[in-house]
CSV table of C-alpha atoms in Angstrom, one decimal:
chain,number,residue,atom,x,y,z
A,1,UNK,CA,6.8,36.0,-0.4
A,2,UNK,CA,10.6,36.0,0.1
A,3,UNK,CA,12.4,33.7,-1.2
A,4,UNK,CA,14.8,33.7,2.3
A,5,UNK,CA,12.2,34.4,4.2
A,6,UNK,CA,11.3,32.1,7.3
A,7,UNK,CA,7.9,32.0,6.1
A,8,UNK,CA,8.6,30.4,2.9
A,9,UNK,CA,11.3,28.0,4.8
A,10,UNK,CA,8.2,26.9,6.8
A,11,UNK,CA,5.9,26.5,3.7
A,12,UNK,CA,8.6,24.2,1.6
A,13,UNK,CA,8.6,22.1,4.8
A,14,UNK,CA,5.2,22.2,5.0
A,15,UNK,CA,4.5,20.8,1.3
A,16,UNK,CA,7.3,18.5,1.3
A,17,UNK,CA,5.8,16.8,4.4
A,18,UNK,CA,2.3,16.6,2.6
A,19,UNK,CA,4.5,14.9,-0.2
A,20,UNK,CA,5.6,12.8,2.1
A,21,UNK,CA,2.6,11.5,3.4
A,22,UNK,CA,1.0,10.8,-0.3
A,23,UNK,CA,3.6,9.3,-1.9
A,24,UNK,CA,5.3,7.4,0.9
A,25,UNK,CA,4.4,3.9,0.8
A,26,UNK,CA,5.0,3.5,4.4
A,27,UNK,CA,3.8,7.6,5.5
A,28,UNK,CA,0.9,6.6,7.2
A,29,UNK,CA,2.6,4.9,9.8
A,30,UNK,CA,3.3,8.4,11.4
A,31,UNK,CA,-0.3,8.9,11.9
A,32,UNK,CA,0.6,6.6,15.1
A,33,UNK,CA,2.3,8.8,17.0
A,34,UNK,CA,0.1,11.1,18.5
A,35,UNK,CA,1.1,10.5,22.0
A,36,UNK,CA,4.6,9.8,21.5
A,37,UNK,CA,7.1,12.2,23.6
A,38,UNK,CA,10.6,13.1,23.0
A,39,UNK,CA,12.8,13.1,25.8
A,40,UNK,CA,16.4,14.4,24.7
A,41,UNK,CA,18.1,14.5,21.5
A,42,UNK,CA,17.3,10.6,20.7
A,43,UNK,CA,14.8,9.2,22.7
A,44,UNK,CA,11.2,9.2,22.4
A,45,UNK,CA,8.9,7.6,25.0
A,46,UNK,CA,6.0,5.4,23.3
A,47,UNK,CA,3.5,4.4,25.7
A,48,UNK,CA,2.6,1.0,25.7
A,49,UNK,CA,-1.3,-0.4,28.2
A,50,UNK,CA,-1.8,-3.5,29.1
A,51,UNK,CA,-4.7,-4.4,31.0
A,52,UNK,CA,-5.6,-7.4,33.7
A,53,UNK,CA,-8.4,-9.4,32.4
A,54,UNK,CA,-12.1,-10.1,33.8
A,55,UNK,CA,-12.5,-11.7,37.2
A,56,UNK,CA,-15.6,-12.9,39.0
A,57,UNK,CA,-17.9,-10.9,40.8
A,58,UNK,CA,-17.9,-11.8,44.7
A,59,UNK,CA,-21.1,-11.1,46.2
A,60,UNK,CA,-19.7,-10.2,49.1
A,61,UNK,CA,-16.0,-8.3,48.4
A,62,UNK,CA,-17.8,-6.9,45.1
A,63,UNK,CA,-15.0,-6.2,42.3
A,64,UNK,CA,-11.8,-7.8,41.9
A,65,UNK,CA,-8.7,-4.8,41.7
A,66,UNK,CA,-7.4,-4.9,38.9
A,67,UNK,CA,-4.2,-2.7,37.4
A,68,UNK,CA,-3.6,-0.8,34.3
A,69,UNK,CA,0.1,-0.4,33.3
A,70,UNK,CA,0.9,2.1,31.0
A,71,UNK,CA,4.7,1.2,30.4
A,72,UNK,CA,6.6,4.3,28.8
A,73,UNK,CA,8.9,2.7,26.9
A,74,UNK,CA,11.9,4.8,25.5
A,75,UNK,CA,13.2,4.1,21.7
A,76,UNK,CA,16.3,6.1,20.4
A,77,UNK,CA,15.5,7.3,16.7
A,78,UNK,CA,19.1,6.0,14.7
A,79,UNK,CA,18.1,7.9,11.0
A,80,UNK,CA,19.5,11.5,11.0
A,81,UNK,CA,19.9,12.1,7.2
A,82,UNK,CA,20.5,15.2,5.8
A,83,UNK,CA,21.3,17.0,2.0
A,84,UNK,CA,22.1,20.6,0.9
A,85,UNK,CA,21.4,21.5,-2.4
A,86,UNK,CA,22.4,24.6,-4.5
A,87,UNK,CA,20.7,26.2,-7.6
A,88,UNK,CA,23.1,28.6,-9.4
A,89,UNK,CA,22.1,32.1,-9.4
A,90,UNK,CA,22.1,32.4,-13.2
A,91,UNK,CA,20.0,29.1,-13.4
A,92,UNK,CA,17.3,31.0,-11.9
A,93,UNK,CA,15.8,34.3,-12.6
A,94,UNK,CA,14.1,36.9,-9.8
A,95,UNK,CA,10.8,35.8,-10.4
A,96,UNK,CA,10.7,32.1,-10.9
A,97,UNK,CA,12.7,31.7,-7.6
A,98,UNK,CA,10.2,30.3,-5.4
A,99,UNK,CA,8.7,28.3,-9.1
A,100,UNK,CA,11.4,26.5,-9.5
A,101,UNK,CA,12.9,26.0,-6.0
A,102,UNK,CA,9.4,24.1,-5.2
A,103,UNK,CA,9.7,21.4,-8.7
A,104,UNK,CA,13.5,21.0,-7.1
A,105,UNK,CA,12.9,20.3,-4.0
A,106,UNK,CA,10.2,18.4,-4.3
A,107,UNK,CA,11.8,15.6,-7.1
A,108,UNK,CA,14.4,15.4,-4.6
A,109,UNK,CA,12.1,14.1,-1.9
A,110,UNK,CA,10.4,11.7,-4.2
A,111,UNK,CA,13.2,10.2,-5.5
A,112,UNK,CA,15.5,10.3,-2.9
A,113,UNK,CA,13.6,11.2,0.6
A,114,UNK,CA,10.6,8.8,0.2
A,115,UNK,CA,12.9,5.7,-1.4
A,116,UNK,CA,14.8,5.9,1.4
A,117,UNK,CA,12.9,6.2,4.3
A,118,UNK,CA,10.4,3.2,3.0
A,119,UNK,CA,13.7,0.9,2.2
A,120,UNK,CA,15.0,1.7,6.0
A,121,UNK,CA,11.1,1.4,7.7
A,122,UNK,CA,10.5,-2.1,5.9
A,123,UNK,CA,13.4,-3.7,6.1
A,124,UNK,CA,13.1,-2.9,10.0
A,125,UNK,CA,9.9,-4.6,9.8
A,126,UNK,CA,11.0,-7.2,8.0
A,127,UNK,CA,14.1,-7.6,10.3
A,128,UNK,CA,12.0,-8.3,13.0
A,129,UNK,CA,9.6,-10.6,12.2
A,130,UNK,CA,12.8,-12.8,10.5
A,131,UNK,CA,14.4,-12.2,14.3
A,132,UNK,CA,11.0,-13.4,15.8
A,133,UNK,CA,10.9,-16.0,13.2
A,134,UNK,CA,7.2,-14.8,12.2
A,135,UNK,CA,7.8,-16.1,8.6
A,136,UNK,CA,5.6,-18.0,6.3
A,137,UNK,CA,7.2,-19.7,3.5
A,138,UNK,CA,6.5,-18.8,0.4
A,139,UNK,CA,5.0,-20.8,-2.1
A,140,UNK,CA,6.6,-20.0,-5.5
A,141,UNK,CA,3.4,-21.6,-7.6
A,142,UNK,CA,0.8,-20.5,-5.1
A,143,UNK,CA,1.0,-16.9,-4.3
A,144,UNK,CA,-2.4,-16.1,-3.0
A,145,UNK,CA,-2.0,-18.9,-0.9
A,146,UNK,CA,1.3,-17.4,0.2
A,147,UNK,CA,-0.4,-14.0,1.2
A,148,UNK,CA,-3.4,-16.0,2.8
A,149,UNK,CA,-1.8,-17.6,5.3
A,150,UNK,CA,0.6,-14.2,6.3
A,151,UNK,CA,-2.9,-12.4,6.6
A,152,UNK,CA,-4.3,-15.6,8.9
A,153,UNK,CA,-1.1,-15.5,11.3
A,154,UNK,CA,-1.7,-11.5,11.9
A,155,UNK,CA,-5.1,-11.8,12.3
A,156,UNK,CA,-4.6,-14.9,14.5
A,157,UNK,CA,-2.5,-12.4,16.5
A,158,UNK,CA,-4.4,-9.0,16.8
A,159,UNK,CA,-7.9,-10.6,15.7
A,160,UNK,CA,-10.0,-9.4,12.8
A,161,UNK,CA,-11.6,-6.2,13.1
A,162,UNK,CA,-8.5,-4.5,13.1
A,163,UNK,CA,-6.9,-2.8,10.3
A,164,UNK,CA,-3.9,-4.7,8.4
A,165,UNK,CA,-1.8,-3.7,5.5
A,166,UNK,CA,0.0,-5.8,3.2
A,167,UNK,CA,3.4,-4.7,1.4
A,168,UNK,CA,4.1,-6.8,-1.8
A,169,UNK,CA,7.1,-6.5,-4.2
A,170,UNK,CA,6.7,-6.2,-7.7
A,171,UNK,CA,7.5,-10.4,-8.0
A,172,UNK,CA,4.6,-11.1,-5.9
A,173,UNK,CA,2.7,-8.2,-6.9
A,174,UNK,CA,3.0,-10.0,-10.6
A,175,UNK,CA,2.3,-13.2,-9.5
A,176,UNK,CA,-1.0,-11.9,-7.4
A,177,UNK,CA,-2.5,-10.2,-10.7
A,178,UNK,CA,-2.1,-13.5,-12.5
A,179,UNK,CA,-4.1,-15.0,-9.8
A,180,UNK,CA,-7.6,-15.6,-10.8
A,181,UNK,CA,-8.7,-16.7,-6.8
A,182,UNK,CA,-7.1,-12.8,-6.1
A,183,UNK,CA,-8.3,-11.2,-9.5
A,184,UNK,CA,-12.1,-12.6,-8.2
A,185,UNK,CA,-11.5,-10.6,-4.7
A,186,UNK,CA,-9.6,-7.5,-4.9
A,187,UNK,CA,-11.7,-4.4,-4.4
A,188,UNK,CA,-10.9,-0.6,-4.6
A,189,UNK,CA,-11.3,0.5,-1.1
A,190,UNK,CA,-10.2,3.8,0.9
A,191,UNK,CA,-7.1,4.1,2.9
A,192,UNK,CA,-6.4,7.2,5.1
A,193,UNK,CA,-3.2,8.7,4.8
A,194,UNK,CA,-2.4,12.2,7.0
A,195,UNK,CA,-4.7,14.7,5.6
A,196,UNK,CA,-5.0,12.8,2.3
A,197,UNK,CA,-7.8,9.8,1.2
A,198,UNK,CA,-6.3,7.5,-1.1
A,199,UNK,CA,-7.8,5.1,-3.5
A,200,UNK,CA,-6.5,1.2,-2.8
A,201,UNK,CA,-6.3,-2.4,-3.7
A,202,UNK,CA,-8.0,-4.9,-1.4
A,203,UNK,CA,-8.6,-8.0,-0.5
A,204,UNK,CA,-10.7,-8.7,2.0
A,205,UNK,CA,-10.5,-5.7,4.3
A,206,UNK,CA,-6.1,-5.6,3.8
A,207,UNK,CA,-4.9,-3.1,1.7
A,208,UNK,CA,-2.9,-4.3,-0.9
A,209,UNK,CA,0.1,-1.7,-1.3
A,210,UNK,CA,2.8,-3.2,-4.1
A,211,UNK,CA,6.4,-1.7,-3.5
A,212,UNK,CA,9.6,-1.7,-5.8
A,213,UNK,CA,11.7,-4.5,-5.0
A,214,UNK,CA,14.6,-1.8,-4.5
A,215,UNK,CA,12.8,-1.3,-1.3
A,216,UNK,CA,11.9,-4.3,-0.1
A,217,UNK,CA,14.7,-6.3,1.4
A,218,UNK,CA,16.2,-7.3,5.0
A,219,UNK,CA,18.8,-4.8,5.3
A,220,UNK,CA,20.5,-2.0,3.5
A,221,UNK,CA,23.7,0.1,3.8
A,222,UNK,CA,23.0,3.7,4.4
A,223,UNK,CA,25.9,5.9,3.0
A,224,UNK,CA,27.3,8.6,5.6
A,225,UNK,CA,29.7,10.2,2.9
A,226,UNK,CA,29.5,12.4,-0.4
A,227,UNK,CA,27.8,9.8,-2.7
A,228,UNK,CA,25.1,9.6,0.2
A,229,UNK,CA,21.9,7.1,-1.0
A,230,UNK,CA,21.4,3.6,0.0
A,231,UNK,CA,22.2,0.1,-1.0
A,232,UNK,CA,21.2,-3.2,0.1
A,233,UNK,CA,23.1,-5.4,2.2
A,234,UNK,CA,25.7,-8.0,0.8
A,235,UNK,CA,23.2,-10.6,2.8
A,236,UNK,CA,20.3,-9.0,2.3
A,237,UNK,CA,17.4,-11.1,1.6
A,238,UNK,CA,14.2,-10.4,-1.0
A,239,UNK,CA,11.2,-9.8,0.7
A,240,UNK,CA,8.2,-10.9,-1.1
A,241,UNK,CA,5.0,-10.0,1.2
A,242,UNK,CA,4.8,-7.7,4.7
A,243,UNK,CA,1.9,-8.0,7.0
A,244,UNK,CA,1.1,-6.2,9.9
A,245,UNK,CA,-1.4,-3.9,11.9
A,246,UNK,CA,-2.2,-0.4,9.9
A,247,UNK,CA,-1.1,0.4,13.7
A,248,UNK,CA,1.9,-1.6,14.4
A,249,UNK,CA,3.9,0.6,13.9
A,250,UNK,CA,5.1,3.7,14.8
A,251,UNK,CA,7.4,6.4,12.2
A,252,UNK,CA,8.7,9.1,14.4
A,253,UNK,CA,10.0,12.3,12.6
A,254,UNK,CA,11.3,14.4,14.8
A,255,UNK,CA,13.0,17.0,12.4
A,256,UNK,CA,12.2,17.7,8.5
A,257,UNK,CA,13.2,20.8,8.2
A,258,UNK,CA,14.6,23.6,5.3
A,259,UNK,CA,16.8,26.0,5.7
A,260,UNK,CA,17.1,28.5,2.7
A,261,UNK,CA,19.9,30.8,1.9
A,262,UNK,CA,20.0,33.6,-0.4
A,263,UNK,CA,23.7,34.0,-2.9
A,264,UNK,CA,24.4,36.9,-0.4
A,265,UNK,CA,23.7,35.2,2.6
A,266,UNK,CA,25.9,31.7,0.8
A,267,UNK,CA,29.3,31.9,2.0
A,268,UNK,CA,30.5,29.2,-0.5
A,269,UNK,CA,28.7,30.0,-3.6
A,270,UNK,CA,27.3,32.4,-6.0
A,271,UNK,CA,23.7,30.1,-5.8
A,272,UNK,CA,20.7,29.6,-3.8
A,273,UNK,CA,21.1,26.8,-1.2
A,274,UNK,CA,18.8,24.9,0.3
A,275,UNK,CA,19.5,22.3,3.5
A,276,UNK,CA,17.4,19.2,4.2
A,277,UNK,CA,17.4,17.5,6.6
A,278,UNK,CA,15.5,14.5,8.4
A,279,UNK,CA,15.9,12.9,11.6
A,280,UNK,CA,13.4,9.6,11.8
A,281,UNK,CA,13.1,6.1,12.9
A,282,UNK,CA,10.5,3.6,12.8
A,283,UNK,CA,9.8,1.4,16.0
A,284,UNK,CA,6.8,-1.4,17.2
A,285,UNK,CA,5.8,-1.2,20.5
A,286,UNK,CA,6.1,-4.7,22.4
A,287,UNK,CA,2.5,-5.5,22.7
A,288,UNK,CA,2.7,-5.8,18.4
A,289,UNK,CA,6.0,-7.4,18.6
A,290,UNK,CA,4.4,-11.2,17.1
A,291,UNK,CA,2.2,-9.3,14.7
A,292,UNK,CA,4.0,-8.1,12.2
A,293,UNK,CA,5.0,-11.2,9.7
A,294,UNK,CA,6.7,-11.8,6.2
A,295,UNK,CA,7.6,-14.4,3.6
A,296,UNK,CA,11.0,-13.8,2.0
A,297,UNK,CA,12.2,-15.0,-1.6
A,298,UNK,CA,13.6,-18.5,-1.6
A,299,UNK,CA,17.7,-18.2,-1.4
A,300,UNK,CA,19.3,-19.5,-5.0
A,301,UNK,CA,22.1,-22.3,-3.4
A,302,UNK,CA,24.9,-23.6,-5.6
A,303,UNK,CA,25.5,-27.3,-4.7
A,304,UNK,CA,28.0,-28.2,-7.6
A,305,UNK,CA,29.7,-27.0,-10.6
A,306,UNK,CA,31.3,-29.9,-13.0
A,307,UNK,CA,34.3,-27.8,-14.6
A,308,UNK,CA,35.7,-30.3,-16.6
A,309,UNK,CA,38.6,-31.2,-14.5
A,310,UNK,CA,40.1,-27.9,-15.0
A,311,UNK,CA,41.2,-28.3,-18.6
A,312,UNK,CA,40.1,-29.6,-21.4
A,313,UNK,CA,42.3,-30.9,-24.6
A,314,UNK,CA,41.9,-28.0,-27.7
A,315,UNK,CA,40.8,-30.6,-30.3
A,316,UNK,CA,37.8,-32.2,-28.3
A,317,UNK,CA,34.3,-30.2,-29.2
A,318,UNK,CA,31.8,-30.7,-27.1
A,319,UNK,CA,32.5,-30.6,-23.4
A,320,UNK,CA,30.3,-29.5,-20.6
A,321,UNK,CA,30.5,-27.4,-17.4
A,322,UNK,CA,27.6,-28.1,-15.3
A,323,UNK,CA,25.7,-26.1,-12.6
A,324,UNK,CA,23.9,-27.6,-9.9
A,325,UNK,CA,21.3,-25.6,-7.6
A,326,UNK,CA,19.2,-26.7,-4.9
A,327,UNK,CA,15.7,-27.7,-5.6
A,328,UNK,CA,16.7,-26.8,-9.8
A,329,UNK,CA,13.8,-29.1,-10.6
A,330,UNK,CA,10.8,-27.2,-8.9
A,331,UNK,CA,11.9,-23.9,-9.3
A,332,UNK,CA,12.3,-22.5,-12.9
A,333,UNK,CA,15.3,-21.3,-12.4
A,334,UNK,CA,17.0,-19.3,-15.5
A,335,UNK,CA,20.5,-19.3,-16.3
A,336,UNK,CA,23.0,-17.0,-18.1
A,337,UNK,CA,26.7,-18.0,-18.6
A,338,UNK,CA,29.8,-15.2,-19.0
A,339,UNK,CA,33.2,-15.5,-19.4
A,340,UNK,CA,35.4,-12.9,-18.0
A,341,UNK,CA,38.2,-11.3,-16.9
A,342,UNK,CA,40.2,-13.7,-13.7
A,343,UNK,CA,38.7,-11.5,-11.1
A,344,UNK,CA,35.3,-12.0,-12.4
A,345,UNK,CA,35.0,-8.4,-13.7
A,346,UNK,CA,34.3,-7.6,-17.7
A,347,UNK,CA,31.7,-10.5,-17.7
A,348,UNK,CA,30.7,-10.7,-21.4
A,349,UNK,CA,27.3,-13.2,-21.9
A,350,UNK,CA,28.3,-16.4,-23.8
A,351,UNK,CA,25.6,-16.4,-26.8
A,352,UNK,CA,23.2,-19.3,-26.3
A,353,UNK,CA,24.6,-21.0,-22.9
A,354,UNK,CA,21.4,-20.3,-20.9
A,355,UNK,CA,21.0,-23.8,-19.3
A,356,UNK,CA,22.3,-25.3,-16.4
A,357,UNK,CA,24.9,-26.6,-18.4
A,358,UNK,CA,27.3,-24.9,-21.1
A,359,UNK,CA,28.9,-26.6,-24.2
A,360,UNK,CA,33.0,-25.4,-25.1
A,361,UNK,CA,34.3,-26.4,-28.1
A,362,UNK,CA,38.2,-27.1,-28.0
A,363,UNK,CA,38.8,-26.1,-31.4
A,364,UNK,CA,37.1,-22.3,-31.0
A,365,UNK,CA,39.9,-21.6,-28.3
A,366,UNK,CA,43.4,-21.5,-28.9
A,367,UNK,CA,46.2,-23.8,-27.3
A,368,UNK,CA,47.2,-23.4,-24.0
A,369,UNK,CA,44.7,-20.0,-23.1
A,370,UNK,CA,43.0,-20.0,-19.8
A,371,UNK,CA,39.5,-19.5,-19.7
A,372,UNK,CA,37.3,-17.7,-16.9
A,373,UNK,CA,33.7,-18.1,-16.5
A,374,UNK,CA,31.3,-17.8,-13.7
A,375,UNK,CA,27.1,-18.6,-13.9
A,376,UNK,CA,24.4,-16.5,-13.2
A,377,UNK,CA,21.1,-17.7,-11.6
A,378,UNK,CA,18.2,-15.9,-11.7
A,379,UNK,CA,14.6,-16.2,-10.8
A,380,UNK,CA,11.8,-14.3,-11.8
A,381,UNK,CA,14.2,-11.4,-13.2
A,382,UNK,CA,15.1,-10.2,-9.8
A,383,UNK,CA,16.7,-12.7,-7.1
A,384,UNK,CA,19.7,-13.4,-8.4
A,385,UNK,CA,22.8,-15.9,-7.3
A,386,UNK,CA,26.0,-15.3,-9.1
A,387,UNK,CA,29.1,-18.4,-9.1
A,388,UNK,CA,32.5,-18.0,-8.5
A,389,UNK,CA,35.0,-17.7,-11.1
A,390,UNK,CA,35.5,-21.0,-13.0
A,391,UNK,CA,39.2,-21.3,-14.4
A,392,UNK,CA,39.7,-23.3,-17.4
A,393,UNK,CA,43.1,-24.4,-19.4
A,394,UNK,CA,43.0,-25.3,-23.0
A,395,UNK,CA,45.4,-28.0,-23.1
């Protein structure tokens, strides 16, 4: 098969999609969209029925009328993302073309496609049940608990013979597997994906699918320009657990396609080139709006920091700075002190200062040197709250 044939265009797409769908760990939501329309470059139209509910039979009029509304709502898709990639002609020889092309394209849809889309469709979910405030606060020391009572307000919503999935993050994820109440009822179960049967976690009918934290906050920047990728937002928060319907939601791909050019048919390069590009969005109808609901990482506040005045004489050993944070006593916090540069850049750890309070010694600084410092606190190695810079004279 030719490498620049459409065929073989067709096939990549083809496998990539399949790709997709397995590794993905929020793919299956495109099984939704069966009867979803596209009308224009944007918009596709989700049908959303409601129904009128029982009435009593009259003996004499018979049935009551009753209407079904089938409300066509339109959503415009935002996610148009797209890549070209070029393999030099020498890196590849005539018959390894198609070989190699494959491996290439498919690492860059596992570690850059699939990351992607899962960061954008959860922190959409997660977005809106924080904008709905469908939130359950999350118990630190009781995890299961935590994931008990998210799984009892979906089910309180949609009822309990429907299918629900539960995204955890790796701090939750950790926390669950130490649970013995969770360890005593998880189960392997199977969970349809497109074409593909995978093997899961359960517990008690919800499939357990654990997700890096990378991809699990509120928001994220997505980068129009050269370095392309995604980060998350300055604000973002850390979600810890994501319930909602299997169905809830519906991922709409409207283009995932390849284009392949040949180095004679590539008009900037002596190389094989490859374009990529998808063109998706993820949206809930209204009916499921109140069933989709998350707990969030507690936020790390910074009530106080003692800094000594601002100076402190160079013959006194001994003095502190001090770090307050809210609810310090409860949470385990873990600390890490740095000095660096006045802009708070260069931070180099300070050996040993990881408690809420730091010890200085006068005598290891030199007369009259300003000193910059800020505090960083963590908890459970991923939800972190950096200080300002602290500015010191040695007096």
């Amino acid at each position: 098969m030719s490498i620049n044939s459409i065929e073989t265009a067709t096939a990549y797409t083809g496998e990539l999609d399949k790709m997709f769908a397995q590794k993905s760990a929020t793919g299956f939501f495109a099984d939704n969209n069966l009867t979803a329309k596209f009308v224009g470059a944007k918009t596709v139209m989700i049908p959303d029925i409601e129904f009128q509910g029982l009435a009593d039979y009259d003996r004499n009029t018979g049935f009551s009328r009753g209407a079904i509304r089938v409300a066509n709502t339109p959503y415009t898709m935002k996610m148009d993302r797209a890549r070209s990639l070029q393999i030099d002609r020498e890196d590849m020889d005539e018959s390894g073309i198609a070989s190699l092309a494959g491996k290439i394209l498919g690492e860059y849809v596992r570690t850059k496609v699939i990351p992607e889309c899962d960061a954008y469709v959860l922190s959409k979910l997660a977005g809106l049940a924080e904008s709905r405030n469908n939130v359950v606060e999350a118990n630190i020391t009781k995890p299961f608990a935590t994931l008990v009572r998210l799984i009892q307000k979906v089910q309180s919503v949609v009822g309990y013979d429907e299918e629900l999935v539960a995204f955890v993050d790796s701090i939750m994820y950790a926390q669950l597997q130490n649970s013995e109440e969770f360890a005593r009822q998880i189960t392997i179960s199977n969970f349809k994906q497109g074409d593909i049967d995978l093997k899961v976690n359960s517990f008690n009918g919800v499939t357990i699918i654990p997700v890096v934290n990378e991809r699990m906050k509120t928001a994220y920047n997505f980068a129009a320009g050269e370095a392309g990728g995604f980060t998350p937002a300055e604000n973002a928060k850390e979600v810890l657990a994501l319930v909602c319907p299997k169905k809830g939601a519906h991922l709409v791909k409207k283009t995932e396609n390849m284009r392949i050019f040949t180095p004679e048919q590539n008009l900037d390069a002596d190389a094989y080139k490859f374009d990529y590009r998808i063109y998706y969005d993820v949206f809930v109808k209204e009916s499921g709006l109140d069933a989709v609901w998350a707990s969030f990482a507690p936020e790390i506040k910074i009530e106080e920091i003692n800094d000594c005045g601002g100076s402190f004489p160079a013959s006194i050993s001994g003095v502190n700075i001090t770090v307050t944070a809210e609810n310090a006593d409860v949470m385990g916090y873990e600390y890490q002190w740095y000095k660096c540069d006045e802009n708070g850049e260069n931070g180099v750890a300070v050996p040993g200062a990881t408690s809420d309070t730091m010890v200085l010694n006068g005598p290891d600084y030199s007369m009259g040197e300003t000193l910059y410092f800020y505090v960083v606190i963590s908890l459970y190695d991923s939800i972190f709250k950096k200080s300002d810079v602290i500015t010191l004279q040695v007096n």
